Each structure stands twice: as C-alpha cells, then as structure tokens.
GROMACS .gro file of C-alpha atoms in nm:
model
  305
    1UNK     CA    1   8.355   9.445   9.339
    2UNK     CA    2   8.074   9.508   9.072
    3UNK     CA    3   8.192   9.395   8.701
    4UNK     CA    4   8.066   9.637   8.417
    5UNK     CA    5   7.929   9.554   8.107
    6UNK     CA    6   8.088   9.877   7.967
    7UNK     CA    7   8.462   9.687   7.982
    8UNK     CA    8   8.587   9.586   7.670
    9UNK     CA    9   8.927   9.539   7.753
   10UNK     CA   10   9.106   9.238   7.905
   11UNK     CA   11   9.381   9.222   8.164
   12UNK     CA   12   9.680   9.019   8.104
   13UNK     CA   13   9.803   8.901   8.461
   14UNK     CA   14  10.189   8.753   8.491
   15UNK     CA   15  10.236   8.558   8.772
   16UNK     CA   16  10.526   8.484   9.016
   17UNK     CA   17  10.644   8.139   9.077
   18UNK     CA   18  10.684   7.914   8.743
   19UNK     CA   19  10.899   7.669   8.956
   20UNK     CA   20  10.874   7.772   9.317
   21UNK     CA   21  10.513   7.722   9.359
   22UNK     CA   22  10.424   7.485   9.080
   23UNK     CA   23  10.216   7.252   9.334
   24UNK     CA   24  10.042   7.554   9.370
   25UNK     CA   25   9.938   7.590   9.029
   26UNK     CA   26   9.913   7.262   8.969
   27UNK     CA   27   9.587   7.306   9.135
   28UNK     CA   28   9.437   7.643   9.067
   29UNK     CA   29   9.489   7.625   8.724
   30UNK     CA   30   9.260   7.338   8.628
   31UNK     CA   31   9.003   7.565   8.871
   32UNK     CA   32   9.058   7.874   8.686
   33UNK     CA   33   9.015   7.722   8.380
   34UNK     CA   34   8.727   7.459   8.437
   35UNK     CA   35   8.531   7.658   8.695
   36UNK     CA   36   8.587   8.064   8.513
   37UNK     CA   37   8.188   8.139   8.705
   38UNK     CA   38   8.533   8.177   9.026
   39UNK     CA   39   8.644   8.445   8.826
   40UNK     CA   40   8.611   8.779   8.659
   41UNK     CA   41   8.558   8.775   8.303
   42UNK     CA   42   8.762   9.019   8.262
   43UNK     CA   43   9.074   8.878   8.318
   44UNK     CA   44   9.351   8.633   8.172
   45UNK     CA   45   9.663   8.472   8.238
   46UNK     CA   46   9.938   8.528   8.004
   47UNK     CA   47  10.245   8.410   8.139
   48UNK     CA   48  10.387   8.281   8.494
   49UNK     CA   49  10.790   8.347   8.520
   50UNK     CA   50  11.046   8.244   8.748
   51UNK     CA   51  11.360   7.997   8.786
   52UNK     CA   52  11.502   7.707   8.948
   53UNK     CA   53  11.734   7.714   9.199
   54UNK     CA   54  12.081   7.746   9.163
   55UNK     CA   55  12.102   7.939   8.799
   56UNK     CA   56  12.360   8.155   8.737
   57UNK     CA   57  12.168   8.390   8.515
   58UNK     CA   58  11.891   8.447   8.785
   59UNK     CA   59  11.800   8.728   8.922
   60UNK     CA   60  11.533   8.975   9.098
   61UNK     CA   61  11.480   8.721   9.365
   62UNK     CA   62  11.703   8.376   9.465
   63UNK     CA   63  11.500   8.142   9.327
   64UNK     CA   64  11.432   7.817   9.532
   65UNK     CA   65  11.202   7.608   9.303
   66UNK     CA   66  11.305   7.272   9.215
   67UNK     CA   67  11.026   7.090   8.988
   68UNK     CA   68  11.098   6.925   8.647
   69UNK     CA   69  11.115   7.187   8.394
   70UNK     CA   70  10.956   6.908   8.166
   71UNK     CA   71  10.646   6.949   8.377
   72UNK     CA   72  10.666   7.301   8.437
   73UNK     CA   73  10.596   7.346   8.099
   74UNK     CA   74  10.370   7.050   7.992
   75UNK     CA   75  10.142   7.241   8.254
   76UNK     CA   76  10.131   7.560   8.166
   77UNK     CA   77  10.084   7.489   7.771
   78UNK     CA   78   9.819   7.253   7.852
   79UNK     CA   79   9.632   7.593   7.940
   80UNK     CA   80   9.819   7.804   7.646
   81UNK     CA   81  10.041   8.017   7.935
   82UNK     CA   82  10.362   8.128   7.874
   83UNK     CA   83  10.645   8.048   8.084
   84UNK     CA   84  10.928   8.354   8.121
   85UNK     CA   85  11.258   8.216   8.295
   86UNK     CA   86  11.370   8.507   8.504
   87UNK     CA   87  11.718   8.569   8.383
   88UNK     CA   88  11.762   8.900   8.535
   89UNK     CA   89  12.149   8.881   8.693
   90UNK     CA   90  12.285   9.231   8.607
   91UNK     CA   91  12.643   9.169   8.671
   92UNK     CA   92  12.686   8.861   8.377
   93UNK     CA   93  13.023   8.836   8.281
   94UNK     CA   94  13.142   8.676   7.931
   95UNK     CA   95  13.248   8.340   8.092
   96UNK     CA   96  12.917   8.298   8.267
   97UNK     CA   97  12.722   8.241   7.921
   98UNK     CA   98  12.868   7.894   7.920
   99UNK     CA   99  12.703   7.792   8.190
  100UNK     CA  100  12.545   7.461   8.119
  101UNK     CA  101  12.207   7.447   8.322
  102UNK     CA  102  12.098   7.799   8.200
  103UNK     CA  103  12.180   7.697   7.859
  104UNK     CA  104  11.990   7.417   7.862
  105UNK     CA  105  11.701   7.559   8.008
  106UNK     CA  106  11.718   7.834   7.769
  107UNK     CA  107  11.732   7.531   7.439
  108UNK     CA  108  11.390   7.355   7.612
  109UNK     CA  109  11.206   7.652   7.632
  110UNK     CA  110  11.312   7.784   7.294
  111UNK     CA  111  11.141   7.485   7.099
  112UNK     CA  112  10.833   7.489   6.947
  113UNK     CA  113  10.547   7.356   7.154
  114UNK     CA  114  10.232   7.595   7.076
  115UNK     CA  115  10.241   7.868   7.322
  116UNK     CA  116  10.614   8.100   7.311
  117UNK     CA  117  10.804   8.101   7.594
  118UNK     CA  118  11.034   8.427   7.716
  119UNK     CA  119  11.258   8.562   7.947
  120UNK     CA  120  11.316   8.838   8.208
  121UNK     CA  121  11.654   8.971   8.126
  122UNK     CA  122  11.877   9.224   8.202
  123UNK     CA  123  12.181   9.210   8.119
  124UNK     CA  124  12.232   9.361   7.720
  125UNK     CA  125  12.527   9.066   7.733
  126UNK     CA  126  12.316   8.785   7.758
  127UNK     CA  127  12.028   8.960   7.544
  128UNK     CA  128  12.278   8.912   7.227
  129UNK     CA  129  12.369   8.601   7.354
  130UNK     CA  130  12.004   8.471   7.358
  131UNK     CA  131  11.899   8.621   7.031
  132UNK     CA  132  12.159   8.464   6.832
  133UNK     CA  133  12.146   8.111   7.004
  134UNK     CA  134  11.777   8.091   7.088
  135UNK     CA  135  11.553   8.293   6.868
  136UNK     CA  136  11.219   8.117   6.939
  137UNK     CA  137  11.268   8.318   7.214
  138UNK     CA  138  11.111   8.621   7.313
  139UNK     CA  139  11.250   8.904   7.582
  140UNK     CA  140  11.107   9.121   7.889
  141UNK     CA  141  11.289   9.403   8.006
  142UNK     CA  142  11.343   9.323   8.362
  143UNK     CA  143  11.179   9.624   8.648
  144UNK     CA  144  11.577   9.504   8.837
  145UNK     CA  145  11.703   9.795   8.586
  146UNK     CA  146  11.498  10.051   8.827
  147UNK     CA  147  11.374  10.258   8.550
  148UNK     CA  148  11.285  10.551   8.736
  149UNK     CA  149  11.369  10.794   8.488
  150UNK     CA  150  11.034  10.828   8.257
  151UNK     CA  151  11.190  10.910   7.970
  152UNK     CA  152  11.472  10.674   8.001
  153UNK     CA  153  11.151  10.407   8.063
  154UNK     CA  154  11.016  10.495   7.683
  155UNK     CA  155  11.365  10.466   7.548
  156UNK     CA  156  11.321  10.107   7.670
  157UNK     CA  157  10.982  10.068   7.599
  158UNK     CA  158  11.091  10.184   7.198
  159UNK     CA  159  11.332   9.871   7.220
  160UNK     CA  160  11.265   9.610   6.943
  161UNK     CA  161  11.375   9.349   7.111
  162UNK     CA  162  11.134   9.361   7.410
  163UNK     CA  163  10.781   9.221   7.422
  164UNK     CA  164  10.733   9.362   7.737
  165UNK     CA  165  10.860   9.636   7.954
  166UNK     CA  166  10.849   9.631   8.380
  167UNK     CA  167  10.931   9.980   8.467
  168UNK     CA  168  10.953  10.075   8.861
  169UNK     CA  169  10.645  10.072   9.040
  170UNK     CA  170  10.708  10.445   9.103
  171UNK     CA  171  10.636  10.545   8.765
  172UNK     CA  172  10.296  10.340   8.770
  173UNK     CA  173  10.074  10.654   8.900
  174UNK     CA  174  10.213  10.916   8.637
  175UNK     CA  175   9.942  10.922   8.414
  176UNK     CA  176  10.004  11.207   8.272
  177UNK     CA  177  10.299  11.080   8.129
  178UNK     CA  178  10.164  10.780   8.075
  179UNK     CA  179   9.895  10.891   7.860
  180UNK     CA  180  10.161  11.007   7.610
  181UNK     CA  181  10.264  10.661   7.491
  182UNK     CA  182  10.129  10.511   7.168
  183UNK     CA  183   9.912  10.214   7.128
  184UNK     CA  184  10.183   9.981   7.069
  185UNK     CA  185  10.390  10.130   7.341
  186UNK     CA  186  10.074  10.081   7.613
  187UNK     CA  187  10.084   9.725   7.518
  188UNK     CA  188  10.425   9.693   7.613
  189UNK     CA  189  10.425   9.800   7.912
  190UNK     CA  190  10.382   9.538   8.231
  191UNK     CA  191  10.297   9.720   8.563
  192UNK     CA  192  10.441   9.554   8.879
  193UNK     CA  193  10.133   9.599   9.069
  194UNK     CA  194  10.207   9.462   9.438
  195UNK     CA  195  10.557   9.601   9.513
  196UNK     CA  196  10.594   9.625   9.942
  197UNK     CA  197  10.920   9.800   9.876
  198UNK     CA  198  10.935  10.179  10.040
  199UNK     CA  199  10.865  10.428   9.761
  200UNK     CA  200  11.136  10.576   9.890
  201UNK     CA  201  11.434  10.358   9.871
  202UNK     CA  202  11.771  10.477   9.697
  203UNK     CA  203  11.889  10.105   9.767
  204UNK     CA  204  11.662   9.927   9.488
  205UNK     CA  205  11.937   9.882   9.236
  206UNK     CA  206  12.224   9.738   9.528
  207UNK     CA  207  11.940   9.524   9.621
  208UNK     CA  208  11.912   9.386   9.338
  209UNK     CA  209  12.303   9.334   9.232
  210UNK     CA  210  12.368   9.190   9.540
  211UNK     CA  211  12.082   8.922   9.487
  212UNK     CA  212  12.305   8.912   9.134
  213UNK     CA  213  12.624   8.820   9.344
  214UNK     CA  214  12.484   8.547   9.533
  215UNK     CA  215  12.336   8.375   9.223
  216UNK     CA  216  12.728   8.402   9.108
  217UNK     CA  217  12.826   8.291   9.431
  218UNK     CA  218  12.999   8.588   9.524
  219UNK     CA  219  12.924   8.567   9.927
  220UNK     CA  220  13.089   8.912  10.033
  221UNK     CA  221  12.888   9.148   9.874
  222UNK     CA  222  12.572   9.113  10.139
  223UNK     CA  223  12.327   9.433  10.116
  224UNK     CA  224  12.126   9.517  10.454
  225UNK     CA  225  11.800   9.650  10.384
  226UNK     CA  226  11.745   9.996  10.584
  227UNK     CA  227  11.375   9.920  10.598
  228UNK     CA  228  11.248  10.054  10.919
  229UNK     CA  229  10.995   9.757  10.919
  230UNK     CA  230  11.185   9.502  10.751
  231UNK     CA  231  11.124   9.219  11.045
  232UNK     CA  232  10.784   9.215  10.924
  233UNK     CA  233  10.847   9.089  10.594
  234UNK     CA  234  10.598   9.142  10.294
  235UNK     CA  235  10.290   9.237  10.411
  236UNK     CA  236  10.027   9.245  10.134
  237UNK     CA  237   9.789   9.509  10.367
  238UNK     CA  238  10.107   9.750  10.366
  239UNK     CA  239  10.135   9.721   9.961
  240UNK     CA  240   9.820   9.805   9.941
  241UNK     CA  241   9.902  10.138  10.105
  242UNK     CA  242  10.198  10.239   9.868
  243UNK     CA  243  10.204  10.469   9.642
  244UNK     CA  244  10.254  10.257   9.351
  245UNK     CA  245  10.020   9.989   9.459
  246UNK     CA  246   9.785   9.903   9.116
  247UNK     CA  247   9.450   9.719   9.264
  248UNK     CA  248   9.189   9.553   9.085
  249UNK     CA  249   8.956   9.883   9.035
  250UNK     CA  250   9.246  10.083   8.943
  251UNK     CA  251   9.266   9.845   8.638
  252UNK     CA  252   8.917   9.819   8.508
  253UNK     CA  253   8.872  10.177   8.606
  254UNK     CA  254   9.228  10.375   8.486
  255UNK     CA  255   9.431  10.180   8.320
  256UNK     CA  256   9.241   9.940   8.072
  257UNK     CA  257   9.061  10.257   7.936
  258UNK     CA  258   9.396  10.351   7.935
  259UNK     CA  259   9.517  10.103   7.636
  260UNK     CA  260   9.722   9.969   7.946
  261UNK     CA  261   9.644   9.535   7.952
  262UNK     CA  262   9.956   9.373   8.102
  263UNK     CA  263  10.015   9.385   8.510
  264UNK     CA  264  10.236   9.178   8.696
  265UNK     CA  265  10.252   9.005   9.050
  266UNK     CA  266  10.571   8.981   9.230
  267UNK     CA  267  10.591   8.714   9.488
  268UNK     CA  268  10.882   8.459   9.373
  269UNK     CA  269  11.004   8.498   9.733
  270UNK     CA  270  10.717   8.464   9.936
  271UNK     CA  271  10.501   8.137  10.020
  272UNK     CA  272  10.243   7.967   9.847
  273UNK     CA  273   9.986   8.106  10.095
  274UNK     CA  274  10.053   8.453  10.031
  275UNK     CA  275  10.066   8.384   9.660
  276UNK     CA  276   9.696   8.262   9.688
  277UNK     CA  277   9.606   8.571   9.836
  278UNK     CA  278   9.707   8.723   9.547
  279UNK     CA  279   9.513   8.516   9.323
  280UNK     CA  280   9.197   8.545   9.505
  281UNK     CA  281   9.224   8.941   9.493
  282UNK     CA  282   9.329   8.997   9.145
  283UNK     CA  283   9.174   8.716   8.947
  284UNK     CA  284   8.858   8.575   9.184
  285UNK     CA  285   8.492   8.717   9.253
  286UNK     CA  286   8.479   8.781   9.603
  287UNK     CA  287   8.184   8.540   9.637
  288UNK     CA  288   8.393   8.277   9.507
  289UNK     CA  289   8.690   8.323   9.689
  290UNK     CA  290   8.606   8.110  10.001
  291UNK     CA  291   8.520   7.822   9.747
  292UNK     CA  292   8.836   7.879   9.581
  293UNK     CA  293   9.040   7.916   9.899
  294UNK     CA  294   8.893   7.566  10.057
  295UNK     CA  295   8.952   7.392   9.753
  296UNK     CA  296   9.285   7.508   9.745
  297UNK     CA  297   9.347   7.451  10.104
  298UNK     CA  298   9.144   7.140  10.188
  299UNK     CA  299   9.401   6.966   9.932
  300UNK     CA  300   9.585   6.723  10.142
  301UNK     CA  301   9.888   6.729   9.883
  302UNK     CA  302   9.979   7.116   9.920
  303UNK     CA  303  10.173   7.270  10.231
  304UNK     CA  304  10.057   7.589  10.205
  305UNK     CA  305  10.308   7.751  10.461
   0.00000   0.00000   0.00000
C-alpha cells in the first residue's frame, strides 16, 4: 500500500499479548525500533496489554502467559510502551480484591518507571478499588462491556476516569455517529480492529462472563459458542470480511482524518504466528514483510506454533 505525504496524523496501535507472547516481542521490538525503513511512518506503538495466567481479575480471554513481570516491563519501557494488565473479570465480588497476585501486580506496575502503565477493567468494583490504592495508574474501559448501544458508548467515552474507551466492533463503521464526538472524545476512543466474532452474535456478553467464571474458578458455568464455523478457529482472512473489520487503508484513509488515532489488535488467545501476521499487516511495508517475517522466523529461540 502507497504511503501519502498528505498524512499528518499518527496511529496508535495496542497490541495483544504483554505476557503470552513476550518471546515474541522480545524480538520484533528491537526490529521495529532499530530497523523503522520495515515500517510505515505512520504508525506507533502505544501500549501492549494482557495478563498472566491464573489472575483472578482477568478477563476477555484466559490468559496463559507466564514470563517475569520484572521483564515484561523492563522491555517494553526500554522502548517507552505502555503495558495495560487486562483486568476485565465482570463478575468481581468484594472478597476477590484481596487477592494477593493481582494486587501485587497492580503495586509493580503502579510505580514510577518513565512510561505509565494501565489497565483494562471492567468491573466499576475494582475501578474504585484501583483508584484509591494505585493511582499511578491509569484505566481502559474494557470492549467485554459490549457497548453496543451508541449512546450508552459516549456516556462511557464522557467518563473521567478512562483514558481509553473499546466499544464493540459493531459500532466501528457508524460514522455518522461517529463524526459527532469531540476532539477529546475521538482520542479516547480505541477501535478493536480484527474481531472474527459473527456480527451477529447475541452471546458476546455470556461469552465473556463465562471466561469471568473460569478465571474465578467457577467450572459449571461453561458457554458453547453457536458459531456455525467455530471448528475453524480465528481465521484472520474471515475478519477481514466482517463488518466491523478496520484495515490499514481504512485508517489512513477514514479514520485518522477522522481525529480517530488509537486501534487495537485482539489476539491474547491465539499463537505467536498468527500474532505476526498481524504485525506484518498493520505495522510493516509490504516489501519488508518477508525480511521481517525471516528474521522473525529464522530465530532458533522462538516456537512460532
């Protein structure tokens, strides 16, 4: 695709997999920093977000990552990214804000080490919970709360206490709407451009809570997906046919004239090869993205499926 002089805007990408692919990163950040002739100048990354296994407060996704949080973040700072831990269980209970491994997560990103670090959250619960007992942080409204509802969206968006807002991918397209929204409230707002998901499911939200359950380790509350092709897992050739879909020429073309700058991957779930493919489409020139993809791959240290 042809860059344009014309573009003054940058996009703001926030990728999946702080934890669960952090091998990954550990080698296409140094090439996305050292080597940006790979990529298009009109592009940055602002933040990568996800979780370690086992936390209580996750949600969205069950996270399977299991790298130092220590490095996590000496990694991503060493490139001035934040890190958002994706807190996004809607069904916290009082007694669950105890728990000791969130907490402590929650205390090492807080502190002051150049860059801010946020989270994906919820649950209005642990939202007061975090602002009082962690204010260097800083808070995303999570897209789990299916906010399909425009107008309930800009009730979130007008929030103080969130940075950022991830409504549903099926409000991404209403431009008319869209349009409507102040300056401030574009910047706000972080597109989920990738989603696989049917654009017509009614089951998002149960989806969701029961990925909630499990993190709480409530094992009866299963939900079966109704997907007609749901052996065939995530296909990124079938997002790219949805509705909601957001690709790279929609952004410089729609929404960065828009006032529109943050968009965000999903992928937590998915492998590191697929979450490559991502990278290469949204953030490489496609003359580059061979070079890129051998470096990656030709790295005897990654298992890349």
């Amino acid at each position: 695709m042809k860059e344009t002089n014309l573009l003054k805007k940058t996009a703001y990408f926030h990728l999946p997999g702080l934890f669960e692919f952090y091998e990954l990163y550990r080698l296409f950040l140094p090439l996305f920093y050292e080597h940006r002739e790979y990529f298009y100048d009109w592009c940055e990354i602002r933040s990568i977000y996800g979780a370690p296994s086992d936390c209580l407060w996750g949600g969205g996704r069950t996270s399977f990552g299991g790298e130092d949080p220590e490095e996590v973040l000496a990694l991503i700072h060493q490139y001035g990214i934040s890190g958002h831990l994706t807190f996004s269980n809607s069904l916290l209970r009082k007694e669950h804000l105890s728990d000791a491994k969130c907490n402590d997560l929650c205390a090492l990103f807080a502190e002051k080490r150049g860059v801010q670090n946020g989270i994906i959250i919820h649950s209005d619960l642990l939202l007061e919970y975090l602002k009082e007992n962690y204010p260097g942080l800083y808070f995303v409204s999570s897209t789990t709360k299916v906010l399909t509802d425009f107008e309930q969206f800009v009730d979130e968006v007008k929030r103080d206490e969130f940075r950022y807002v991830v409504p549903d991918f099926r409000l991404n397209k209403q431009f008319d709407q869209l349009q409507k929204l102040s300056v401030t409230e574009k910047g706000k707002v972080e597109f989920l451009c990738n989603e696989c998901c049917s654009f017509a499911c009614k089951d998002r939200k149960r989806c969701y809570e029961a990925v909630s359950r499990k993190n709480l380790g409530e094992k009866d509350f299963e939900h079966h997906c109704t997907a007609k092709d749901l052996e065939e897992g995530y296909r990124f050739s079938k997002a790219m046919k949805n509705p909601g879909f957001i690709g790279i020429a929609d952004i410089q073309e729609k929404y960065l004239p828009m006032g529109f700058t943050n968009f965000k991957i999903e992928g937590r779930g998915l492998g590191s090869a697929l979450i490559l493919e991502f990278l290469l489409y949204y953030l490489t020139k496609p003359e580059y993205q061979l070079v890129v993809r051998e470096k990656i791959y030709l790295d005897n240290m990654l298992d890349l499926f």
